[in-house]
Amino acid sequence: MIDQIEAMETPQWLMELTPEKVKNDAFPLGDILQDSLYYPGAGSDGKVVKWLGGNVYSFVYTDYMVSKEKLLAELNTEGRNFAGYRTLEWRDLTMNELAPKGWKPINPMLGDGNPNGWREHFAKPFGIWAVFERLDAYDANHGPERFSLLYLCSDGVAGYQALYNSNGFKPKVLFLIQHGFGGNWTNFEDPQKILARSVRANRAGMPDYLIGRFASGGQSYWPNDYPGTSIFNLWGGCGFGSWRSNKKIYPVIR
């Protein structure tokens, strides 16, 4: 966990899951989106669970370059990117389970970037939900006993709109990293571009926290939405910040 974000108790719904419930029961969309962490362009980055497990228990990842085969290899290999955990169970998801009321996209504007700029690298779209549990060889100092991972092979902007805006939820944490090796068609860090506009358009309100590499002086890169300064280190002395939203929270519309 990180000190800048309050800790949570392990959700009861998560601890009550069995492999049979994960596979066969109705998909608990509301439980998964409530108090979640949203990570666009996530790859198969397990470090975020290490850093923020206990601050949140539900992790929502999107990345259009990760194939289903690659993700399943991660889920079925103990101690790989999610070190110290094994997969309790996983299941495929349909679009109707993810956006049961449908969704109206917020379209890009001139200057947002080219949505098709990386199309030749896109993997075949899929959605997977997996529940992980900590291996017996590890204790609570390693991380939470369980966590949930919802993974969409999807553009990060479209994923936010379809999951959160259309369902009337906001994540607790928005985790933004502009990947140095490229692959994002738009700049997630720019407060004027489509991801920021999509987040602001959510009637459920802004995520409680924004986490990302800090700008000059420890400022966030969405300073009007996440004011003030906050600096901490995650890996290798790399400076990160956690900023709290000052935006009004609207009633949830479902």
Coordinates of C-alpha atoms in Angstrom, one line a residue:
M1 CA 0.0 0.0 0.0
I2 CA 1.0 3.6 -0.3
D3 CA 0.4 6.1 2.6
Q4 CA -1.2 8.8 0.4
I5 CA -4.3 6.6 -0.2
E6 CA -6.4 5.2 2.6
A7 CA -6.4 1.5 3.2
M8 CA -9.6 -0.7 2.8
E9 CA -10.8 -3.8 4.4
T10 CA -11.0 -6.8 2.1
P11 CA -14.4 -6.7 0.4
Q12 CA -16.8 -9.5 1.6
W13 CA -17.9 -10.2 -2.0
L14 CA -14.4 -11.0 -3.0
M15 CA -13.7 -13.4 -0.1
E16 CA -17.0 -15.2 -0.6
L17 CA -16.0 -16.2 -4.2
T18 CA -15.4 -19.8 -5.1
P19 CA -14.1 -21.1 -8.4
E20 CA -17.7 -22.2 -9.2
K21 CA -19.1 -18.8 -8.4
V22 CA -16.5 -17.0 -10.5
K23 CA -17.2 -19.3 -13.5
N24 CA -21.0 -19.6 -13.3
D25 CA -22.6 -16.9 -11.2
A26 CA -23.8 -13.5 -12.7
F27 CA -20.8 -11.2 -13.3
P28 CA -20.6 -8.8 -10.3
L29 CA -20.0 -5.7 -12.4
G30 CA -20.9 -3.2 -9.7
D31 CA -18.7 -4.8 -7.1
I32 CA -15.8 -4.8 -9.5
L33 CA -16.1 -1.2 -10.6
Q34 CA -16.8 0.2 -7.2
D35 CA -13.5 1.4 -5.4
S36 CA -11.5 0.0 -8.3
L37 CA -8.2 1.1 -9.9
Y38 CA -8.3 1.8 -13.6
Y39 CA -5.0 1.4 -15.5
P40 CA -5.1 2.1 -19.3
G41 CA -2.2 0.8 -21.4
A42 CA -1.4 -1.6 -18.6
G43 CA 0.3 -4.4 -20.4
S44 CA 0.7 -7.2 -17.9
D45 CA 2.1 -5.0 -15.1
G46 CA 1.8 -6.7 -11.8
K47 CA 3.7 -4.1 -9.8
V48 CA 0.6 -2.0 -9.4
V49 CA -1.0 -4.7 -7.4
K50 CA 2.1 -4.9 -5.2
W51 CA 2.1 -1.1 -4.7
L52 CA -1.6 -0.5 -4.2
G53 CA -3.0 -3.9 -3.0
G54 CA -4.9 -3.0 0.2
N55 CA -5.6 0.5 -1.0
V56 CA -7.8 -1.2 -3.6
Y57 CA -8.7 -4.8 -4.3
S58 CA -10.3 -4.6 -7.8
F59 CA -7.9 -3.8 -10.6
V60 CA -9.2 -2.9 -14.1
Y61 CA -6.7 -3.1 -16.9
T62 CA -7.0 -2.2 -20.6
D63 CA -4.4 -2.7 -23.4
Y64 CA -5.1 -3.3 -27.1
M65 CA -1.7 -4.9 -27.7
V66 CA -2.0 -7.8 -25.3
S67 CA -3.4 -11.0 -26.8
K68 CA -5.6 -13.4 -25.0
E69 CA -3.0 -16.1 -25.3
K70 CA -0.3 -13.9 -23.6
L71 CA -2.7 -12.9 -20.8
L72 CA -3.7 -16.5 -20.1
A73 CA 0.0 -17.5 -20.0
E74 CA 0.3 -14.9 -17.2
L75 CA -2.7 -16.2 -15.3
N76 CA -1.5 -19.8 -15.4
T77 CA 2.0 -19.1 -14.3
E78 CA 2.5 -18.7 -10.5
G79 CA 5.0 -16.1 -9.5
R80 CA 5.3 -14.4 -12.9
N81 CA 4.0 -10.8 -13.1
F82 CA 1.7 -11.4 -10.2
A83 CA 4.4 -12.8 -7.9
G84 CA 3.2 -14.6 -4.9
Y85 CA -0.3 -15.3 -6.2
R86 CA -2.2 -18.0 -8.1
T87 CA -5.3 -17.8 -10.1
L88 CA -8.3 -19.0 -8.1
E89 CA -10.4 -19.0 -11.3
W90 CA -11.1 -16.9 -14.5
R91 CA -13.8 -16.5 -17.1
D92 CA -14.4 -14.9 -20.4
L93 CA -16.8 -12.0 -20.5
T94 CA -19.2 -10.6 -23.1
M95 CA -19.8 -7.0 -24.1
N96 CA -23.3 -7.3 -22.6
E97 CA -21.8 -8.2 -19.2
L98 CA -19.5 -5.2 -19.4
A99 CA -21.9 -2.6 -20.7
P100 CA -25.4 -4.0 -20.2
K101 CA -27.1 -0.7 -21.1
G102 CA -24.8 -0.1 -24.1
W103 CA -22.7 3.1 -24.3
K104 CA -22.5 6.2 -26.4
P105 CA -18.9 6.9 -27.4
I106 CA -17.3 10.3 -26.9
N107 CA -15.6 10.8 -30.3
P108 CA -12.1 12.1 -30.7
M109 CA -11.5 15.7 -31.9
L110 CA -8.8 17.1 -34.1
G111 CA -5.6 17.1 -32.1
D112 CA -6.4 14.1 -29.9
G113 CA -4.4 11.8 -32.1
N114 CA -5.1 9.1 -34.6
P115 CA -7.2 6.2 -33.2
N116 CA -6.0 4.0 -36.0
G117 CA -2.3 4.9 -35.6
W118 CA -1.4 1.6 -34.0
R119 CA -4.1 -0.6 -35.6
E120 CA -1.6 -3.1 -37.1
H121 CA -0.5 -3.9 -33.6
F122 CA -4.0 -4.4 -32.1
A123 CA -4.7 -7.9 -30.7
K124 CA -8.1 -9.5 -31.1
P125 CA -10.5 -7.9 -28.6
F126 CA -11.5 -9.9 -25.5
G127 CA -12.6 -9.5 -21.9
I128 CA -11.4 -11.7 -19.0
W129 CA -12.2 -11.6 -15.3
A130 CA -9.8 -13.4 -12.9
V131 CA -9.6 -13.7 -9.2
F132 CA -6.2 -14.2 -7.5
E133 CA -5.3 -15.5 -4.1
R134 CA -2.0 -15.3 -2.2
L135 CA 0.1 -18.4 -2.0
D136 CA 0.5 -20.0 1.4
A137 CA 4.2 -19.3 1.4
Y138 CA 3.5 -15.5 1.7
D139 CA 1.9 -13.5 4.5
A140 CA 0.0 -10.3 4.7
N141 CA 3.2 -8.2 4.3
H142 CA 3.4 -9.4 0.7
G143 CA -0.1 -8.1 -0.2
P144 CA -3.8 -8.7 0.1
E145 CA -5.2 -12.3 0.5
R146 CA -7.1 -11.8 -2.7
F147 CA -7.6 -9.4 -5.5
S148 CA -9.8 -9.1 -8.6
L149 CA -8.5 -8.4 -12.1
L150 CA -10.8 -7.3 -15.0
Y151 CA -8.8 -7.2 -18.2
L152 CA -10.0 -5.8 -21.5
C153 CA -8.1 -5.9 -24.8
S154 CA -9.4 -2.5 -25.6
D155 CA -8.3 1.1 -26.1
G156 CA -8.0 2.8 -22.7
V157 CA -10.3 5.7 -23.6
A158 CA -13.1 3.5 -25.0
G159 CA -12.7 1.2 -22.0
Y160 CA -13.2 4.0 -19.5
Q161 CA -16.3 5.2 -21.3
A162 CA -17.8 1.8 -21.7
L163 CA -17.1 0.6 -18.2
Y164 CA -17.4 3.6 -15.9
N165 CA -19.4 6.3 -17.8
S166 CA -22.1 4.0 -19.1
N167 CA -22.5 2.1 -15.9
G168 CA -22.6 5.1 -13.5
F169 CA -19.4 4.3 -11.5
K170 CA -16.0 6.0 -11.1
P171 CA -12.8 4.3 -10.1
K172 CA -11.2 5.1 -6.8
V173 CA -7.8 5.4 -8.5
L174 CA -6.8 6.4 -12.0
F175 CA -3.3 5.1 -12.7
L176 CA -1.6 6.9 -15.6
I177 CA 1.7 6.2 -17.1
Q178 CA 2.7 7.4 -20.5
H179 CA 4.7 4.4 -21.8
G180 CA 8.1 5.4 -23.0
F181 CA 8.2 2.9 -25.8
G182 CA 5.0 4.2 -27.5
G183 CA 1.7 2.5 -28.3
N184 CA -0.8 5.1 -27.1
W185 CA -2.7 6.8 -29.9
T186 CA -3.5 9.8 -27.6
N187 CA -1.7 11.4 -24.7
F188 CA -3.3 10.2 -21.4
E189 CA -1.4 12.9 -19.5
D190 CA -2.8 15.9 -21.5
P191 CA -5.7 17.5 -19.6
Q192 CA -7.3 18.7 -22.8
K193 CA -7.3 15.4 -24.7
I194 CA -9.9 12.8 -25.0
L195 CA -9.1 10.6 -21.9
A196 CA -9.3 13.6 -19.6
R197 CA -12.5 14.8 -21.3
S198 CA -14.0 11.3 -21.0
V199 CA -13.2 11.2 -17.3
R200 CA -14.8 14.6 -16.7
A201 CA -17.9 13.6 -18.6
N202 CA -18.7 10.8 -16.1
R203 CA -21.8 11.7 -14.1
A204 CA -20.6 9.6 -11.2
G205 CA -17.7 12.1 -10.8
M206 CA -13.9 12.1 -11.0
P207 CA -11.8 9.3 -9.7
D208 CA -10.8 10.0 -6.1
Y209 CA -7.1 9.8 -6.9
L210 CA -4.8 10.3 -9.9
I211 CA -1.5 8.6 -9.7
G212 CA 1.3 9.2 -12.3
R213 CA 4.7 10.7 -12.9
F214 CA 4.7 14.2 -11.5
A215 CA 5.4 17.3 -13.5
S216 CA 7.7 20.1 -12.5
G217 CA 7.4 20.9 -8.8
G218 CA 5.4 17.8 -7.9
Q219 CA 2.3 19.1 -9.8
S220 CA -0.1 16.7 -11.4
Y221 CA -0.7 16.9 -15.1
W222 CA -4.4 17.5 -14.6
P223 CA -3.9 20.4 -12.1
N224 CA -7.4 21.9 -12.4
D225 CA -8.9 18.5 -11.5
Y226 CA -6.2 17.3 -9.1
P227 CA -4.5 20.3 -7.4
G228 CA -1.6 20.5 -5.0
T229 CA 1.6 18.6 -4.8
S230 CA 2.4 15.1 -3.7
I231 CA 5.5 13.1 -4.4
F232 CA 6.6 9.6 -3.6
N233 CA 8.8 6.9 -5.1
L234 CA 7.7 3.6 -6.5
W235 CA 10.5 1.9 -8.4
G236 CA 14.1 2.8 -8.9
G237 CA 13.8 6.3 -7.4
C238 CA 11.2 7.2 -10.1
G239 CA 9.1 10.1 -8.8
F240 CA 5.4 9.5 -8.7
G241 CA 2.6 11.6 -7.3
S242 CA -0.8 10.9 -5.8
W243 CA -3.4 13.7 -6.1
R244 CA -6.8 14.0 -4.6
S245 CA -9.7 15.2 -6.7
N246 CA -11.5 18.4 -5.8
K247 CA -14.4 17.8 -8.2
K248 CA -18.1 17.5 -7.1
I249 CA -19.4 13.9 -7.0
Y250 CA -22.7 13.6 -8.8
P251 CA -25.5 11.1 -7.8
V252 CA -24.9 7.7 -9.4
I253 CA -27.3 7.2 -12.3
R254 CA -28.0 3.5 -13.1

